[in-house]
Short mmCIF file of C-alpha atoms in Angstrom, two decimals:
data_model
loop_
_atom_site.label_atom_id
_atom_site.label_comp_id
_atom_site.label_asym_id
_atom_site.label_seq_id
_atom_site.Cartn_x
_atom_site.Cartn_y
_atom_site.Cartn_z
CA LYS A 1 1.59 -25.97 -17.93
CA ASN A 2 -1.48 -25.86 -20.50
CA LYS A 3 0.17 -26.02 -24.11
CA ASP A 4 -3.10 -24.48 -25.44
CA LEU A 5 -2.85 -21.48 -23.27
CA THR A 6 -0.45 -18.39 -23.27
CA LEU A 7 -0.05 -16.65 -19.63
CA HIS A 8 0.52 -12.63 -20.08
CA SER A 9 1.45 -10.76 -16.96
CA VAL A 10 2.69 -7.35 -16.12
CA ASP A 11 4.12 -5.26 -13.25
CA ALA A 12 0.81 -3.31 -12.91
CA LEU A 13 0.53 0.04 -11.34
CA ASN A 14 -0.72 -0.73 -8.01
CA VAL A 15 0.17 -0.99 -4.38
CA GLY A 16 -1.25 -2.88 -1.60
CA TYR A 17 -0.86 -1.35 2.09
CA LEU A 18 -1.92 -1.45 5.71
CA ALA A 19 -3.20 1.99 6.57
CA PHE A 20 -2.95 3.16 9.95
CA ASN A 21 -5.90 5.57 10.93
CA THR A 22 -3.70 8.37 12.46
CA GLU A 23 -6.57 10.03 13.79
CA LYS A 24 -6.81 7.44 16.39
CA LYS A 25 -4.37 6.77 19.28
CA PRO A 26 -2.01 5.36 19.49
CA PHE A 27 -1.67 5.65 15.72
CA ASP A 28 -1.41 9.41 15.71
CA ASN A 29 2.32 8.96 16.96
CA VAL A 30 4.83 8.23 14.61
CA LEU A 31 7.13 6.17 16.97
CA VAL A 32 4.02 3.60 16.73
CA ARG A 33 3.82 3.67 13.52
CA GLN A 34 7.58 3.30 12.56
CA ALA A 35 7.36 0.41 15.15
CA LEU A 36 5.02 -1.54 13.29
CA ASN A 37 6.84 -0.98 10.24
CA TYR A 38 9.79 -2.62 11.67
CA ALA A 39 7.77 -5.43 13.03
CA THR A 40 6.39 -6.53 10.01
CA ASP A 41 7.96 -9.24 8.09
CA LYS A 42 7.09 -7.92 4.57
CA LYS A 43 9.37 -10.14 2.59
CA ALA A 44 7.79 -12.99 4.40
CA ILE A 45 4.46 -11.89 3.25
CA ILE A 46 5.11 -11.74 -0.35
CA ASN A 47 6.89 -15.08 -0.44
CA ALA A 48 3.93 -16.91 1.16
CA VAL A 49 1.06 -15.01 -0.09
CA PHE A 50 1.92 -13.63 -3.63
CA LEU A 51 3.86 -16.77 -4.72
CA GLY A 52 5.85 -14.83 -7.30
CA SER A 53 3.03 -12.65 -8.38
CA GLY A 54 4.30 -9.54 -6.42
CA THR A 55 7.34 -7.78 -5.01
CA VAL A 56 7.83 -5.88 -1.55
CA ALA A 57 6.66 -2.20 -1.80
CA LYS A 58 8.28 0.93 0.04
CA SER A 59 6.51 3.72 -1.36
CA PRO A 60 2.49 4.82 -2.08
CA ILE A 61 4.26 5.28 -6.02
CA PRO A 62 4.56 2.14 -7.97
CA PRO A 63 8.32 1.34 -8.86
CA ASN A 64 7.70 1.57 -12.64
CA MET A 65 6.08 4.99 -12.45
CA MET A 66 7.35 8.51 -13.10
CA GLY A 67 8.16 9.92 -9.74
CA PHE A 68 9.10 6.80 -7.79
CA ASN A 69 12.17 7.58 -5.64
CA LYS A 70 14.30 4.45 -6.18
CA ASP A 71 16.51 5.29 -3.33
CA LEU A 72 14.19 5.76 -0.88
CA GLN A 73 14.72 3.71 2.38
CA ASP A 74 12.44 0.80 3.50
CA TYR A 75 11.93 -0.48 7.28
CA ALA A 76 13.87 -3.87 7.55
CA TYR A 77 12.30 -6.49 9.65
CA ASP A 78 13.73 -5.71 13.11
CA PRO A 79 11.37 -6.66 15.97
CA GLN A 80 13.78 -5.39 18.63
CA LYS A 81 13.90 -1.91 17.04
CA ALA A 82 9.87 -2.04 16.92
CA LYS A 83 10.12 -2.95 20.69
CA ASN A 84 12.67 -0.08 21.63
CA LEU A 85 10.47 2.53 19.68
CA LEU A 86 7.38 1.50 21.28
CA LYS A 87 9.09 1.77 24.80
CA GLN A 88 9.86 5.12 23.68
CA ALA A 89 6.26 6.01 23.06
CA GLY A 90 5.44 4.79 26.39
CA LEU A 91 3.94 1.46 24.96
CA GLU A 92 6.65 -1.08 26.16
CA ASN A 93 3.75 -3.57 27.32
CA GLY A 94 2.06 -3.02 23.72
CA PHE A 95 -1.47 -2.26 23.19
CA GLU A 96 -4.64 -3.90 21.36
CA ALA A 97 -6.12 -2.64 18.29
CA THR A 98 -8.15 -4.10 15.42
CA LEU A 99 -6.86 -4.81 11.98
CA TRP A 100 -9.66 -4.72 9.19
CA SER A 101 -9.11 -7.53 6.43
CA MET A 102 -10.47 -6.98 2.96
CA PRO A 103 -13.08 -9.68 1.90
CA VAL A 104 -12.04 -9.52 -1.68
CA GLN A 105 -8.88 -10.50 -3.50
CA ARG A 106 -7.02 -8.34 -5.70
CA PRO A 107 -3.75 -8.43 -7.50
CA TYR A 108 -2.03 -5.99 -4.62
CA ASN A 109 -3.53 -8.34 -2.31
CA PRO A 110 -4.52 -12.00 -3.34
CA ASN A 111 -5.12 -12.96 0.03
CA SER A 112 -6.41 -10.48 2.56
CA ARG A 113 -7.14 -13.08 5.45
CA ARG A 114 -3.56 -14.75 5.16
CA ILE A 115 -1.92 -11.21 4.96
CA ALA A 116 -3.63 -10.21 8.26
CA GLU A 117 -2.75 -13.35 10.06
CA MET A 118 0.69 -12.83 9.35
CA ILE A 119 0.87 -9.34 10.32
CA GLN A 120 -1.15 -9.97 13.65
CA SER A 121 1.31 -13.12 14.39
CA ASP A 122 4.34 -10.34 14.06
CA TRP A 123 2.98 -7.87 15.80
CA ALA A 124 2.25 -10.11 18.60
CA LYS A 125 6.16 -10.57 18.95
CA VAL A 126 6.36 -7.02 19.89
CA GLY A 127 3.30 -7.04 22.77
CA VAL A 128 0.58 -5.49 20.10
CA LYS A 129 -2.69 -8.09 19.99
CA ALA A 130 -4.23 -6.73 16.39
CA LYS A 131 -8.05 -8.55 16.25
CA ILE A 132 -8.62 -9.14 12.78
CA VAL A 133 -11.99 -8.13 11.52
CA SER A 134 -13.62 -8.30 8.22
CA TYR A 135 -16.97 -6.88 6.89
CA GLU A 136 -18.83 -7.12 3.47
CA TRP A 137 -17.06 -5.22 0.84
CA GLY A 138 -19.65 -2.20 0.85
CA GLU A 139 -19.35 -1.76 4.54
CA TYR A 140 -15.75 -2.25 4.51
CA LEU A 141 -15.51 0.62 2.32
CA SER A 142 -18.09 2.66 3.88
CA GLY A 143 -16.51 1.98 7.49
CA MET A 144 -12.92 3.18 6.21
CA ARG A 145 -14.05 6.02 4.65
CA LYS A 146 -15.79 7.03 7.77
CA GLY A 147 -12.75 6.26 9.82
CA GLU A 148 -14.47 3.64 11.77
CA HIS A 149 -10.93 1.45 11.81
CA ASP A 150 -7.88 1.27 13.75
CA THR A 151 -5.79 -0.39 11.10
CA ALA A 152 -6.92 -1.44 7.42
CA LEU A 153 -5.55 -3.45 4.92
CA PHE A 154 -6.39 -1.86 1.53
CA GLY A 155 -4.87 -0.83 -1.91
CA TRP A 156 -5.01 1.07 -5.32
CA MET A 157 -4.83 0.48 -8.91
CA SER A 158 -3.98 3.20 -11.16
CA ASP A 159 -6.86 5.10 -12.90
CA ASN A 160 -4.89 6.96 -15.48
CA GLY A 161 -1.22 6.00 -15.24
CA ASP A 162 0.07 9.46 -13.56
CA PRO A 163 1.56 9.81 -9.75
CA ASP A 164 -0.92 12.22 -8.67
CA ASN A 165 -3.28 9.57 -8.81
CA PHE A 166 -1.39 7.66 -5.92
CA ALA A 167 0.37 10.59 -4.11
CA ASP A 168 -2.48 12.90 -3.90
CA VAL A 169 -5.91 10.47 -3.96
CA LEU A 170 -4.63 8.03 -1.72
CA LEU A 171 -2.48 10.61 0.94
CA GLY A 172 -3.44 13.82 0.33
CA CYS A 173 -5.39 16.17 2.86
CA ASP A 174 -8.44 16.74 0.71
CA SER A 175 -8.56 13.05 0.16
CA ILE A 176 -9.63 12.50 3.87
CA LYS A 177 -12.77 14.08 3.19
CA THR A 178 -13.45 12.39 -0.30
CA GLY A 179 -12.65 8.82 2.02
CA SER A 180 -9.75 7.72 0.00
CA ASN A 181 -7.13 8.60 2.13
CA ALA A 182 -7.63 5.50 4.71
CA ALA A 183 -4.80 6.58 6.83
CA ARG A 184 -6.56 10.08 7.58
CA TRP A 185 -2.98 11.67 7.49
CA CYS A 186 -2.54 15.28 6.57
CA ASP A 187 0.92 16.42 6.67
CA LYS A 188 1.49 20.05 5.17
CA GLU A 189 4.96 19.70 3.72
CA TYR A 190 4.02 16.34 2.15
CA ASN A 191 0.59 17.93 0.87
CA SER A 192 2.53 21.37 -0.60
CA LEU A 193 4.67 19.28 -2.72
CA VAL A 194 2.12 16.73 -4.66
CA GLU A 195 -0.27 20.07 -4.57
CA LYS A 196 2.71 21.51 -6.59
CA ALA A 197 3.33 18.81 -8.53
CA LYS A 198 -0.16 19.32 -10.26
CA LEU A 199 1.19 22.67 -11.52
CA VAL A 200 4.13 21.56 -13.23
CA SER A 201 4.36 20.57 -16.66
CA LYS A 202 8.25 19.38 -16.99
CA PRO A 203 8.34 15.86 -16.08
CA GLU A 204 11.76 15.70 -14.44
CA GLU A 205 10.46 18.60 -12.05
CA ARG A 206 7.42 16.56 -11.28
CA ALA A 207 9.33 13.47 -11.02
CA ALA A 208 11.53 15.58 -8.15
CA LEU A 209 8.49 16.72 -6.13
CA TYR A 210 7.16 13.37 -5.68
CA GLN A 211 10.35 11.71 -5.14
CA GLN A 212 10.75 14.48 -2.05
CA SER A 213 7.28 13.75 -0.80
CA GLN A 214 8.15 9.95 -0.67
CA GLU A 215 11.16 11.10 1.89
CA ILE A 216 8.49 12.58 3.85
CA PHE A 217 6.34 9.35 3.54
CA TYR A 218 8.95 7.10 5.15
CA GLN A 219 9.75 9.39 7.74
CA GLN A 220 6.12 9.72 8.90
CA ALA A 221 5.00 6.04 7.95
CA PRO A 222 1.27 6.42 7.93
CA TRP A 223 1.33 2.90 6.00
CA ILE A 224 2.97 -0.22 5.93
CA ALA A 225 3.55 -0.27 1.98
CA LEU A 226 3.29 -4.04 1.54
CA ALA A 227 3.40 -4.98 -2.29
CA ASN A 228 3.15 -4.24 -5.79
CA GLY A 229 1.28 -7.04 -7.45
CA LYS A 230 1.24 -8.05 -10.94
CA THR A 231 -1.63 -8.70 -13.38
CA PHE A 232 -2.34 -11.83 -15.07
CA TYR A 233 -4.36 -12.76 -18.41
CA ALA A 234 -4.42 -16.03 -20.21
CA THR A 235 -5.37 -16.54 -23.81
CA ARG A 236 -5.37 -19.27 -26.29
CA SER A 237 -1.75 -19.99 -27.66
CA ASN A 238 -2.89 -19.43 -31.17
CA VAL A 239 -3.24 -15.49 -30.31
CA SER A 240 -0.63 -12.85 -30.98
CA GLY A 241 -0.50 -9.34 -30.47
CA TYR A 242 -1.83 -9.09 -26.89
CA SER A 243 -0.66 -6.98 -24.14
CA VAL A 244 -1.69 -6.41 -20.69
CA SER A 245 -2.33 -2.71 -19.39
CA LEU A 246 -0.26 -1.16 -16.63
CA MET A 247 -3.27 -0.39 -15.07
CA GLY A 248 -4.86 -3.70 -14.75
CA SER A 249 -6.77 -4.38 -17.58
CA ASP A 250 -6.40 -5.77 -20.89
CA PHE A 251 -5.38 -4.05 -24.29
CA SER A 252 -5.37 -6.09 -27.13
CA LYS A 253 -4.70 -5.57 -30.90
CA ALA A 254 -4.76 -9.50 -30.90
CA LYS A 255 -5.07 -11.86 -34.18
CA LEU A 256 -5.44 -15.52 -34.38
CA ASN A 257 -2.53 -17.16 -36.19
#
């Protein structure tokens, strides 16, 4: 509302998500992971927390990036279906788990505590008791890289504008060792597709490989993909030629009018 300022925004190349530690029970069971996707009301989270600064995510690849599968299904909010899947998994009475909440703000997660509380409330409706914990940021990252979490809120901003920076860095098998694969998920078919995409030079062929990999991501559900966030910058109103980078930083050929 300040006439002396202009607010600039861009749909940045990022994704916020909740990763299941697939090396720990019961998150090694795909039925449990699918169930908790159905149990989470992502639209409510976007409306309550992002306040117009984000959209619901369904993929590890942002929607404005090459290779995004626009036809990819998403998990609707369906608590009854979640209960049915938990019953199939032998967990009709639910279970307990920790839910790690980031101690910092990011465009893909502007209020981690509030998101964690909303997820906690949603999961409680299907019998899953989530204990929210948080740590200093360095300790949070270190513990997650070691696989100490059950589930953890995290996210990613693009380093280079390439889909490999999401598809492989966040979910590739080798990324378990580096610590950037918070789900500690290694699917051979998925991994083969994203590895092949590195070696292909034609954009349309690469895009097709990433689109196939997202179908596997959807079926195996190593995450709850939550949000793609906008990035905002403000300038004085007499500045022109200013633009915001898709990778979340500012890029400017600005001048004063």
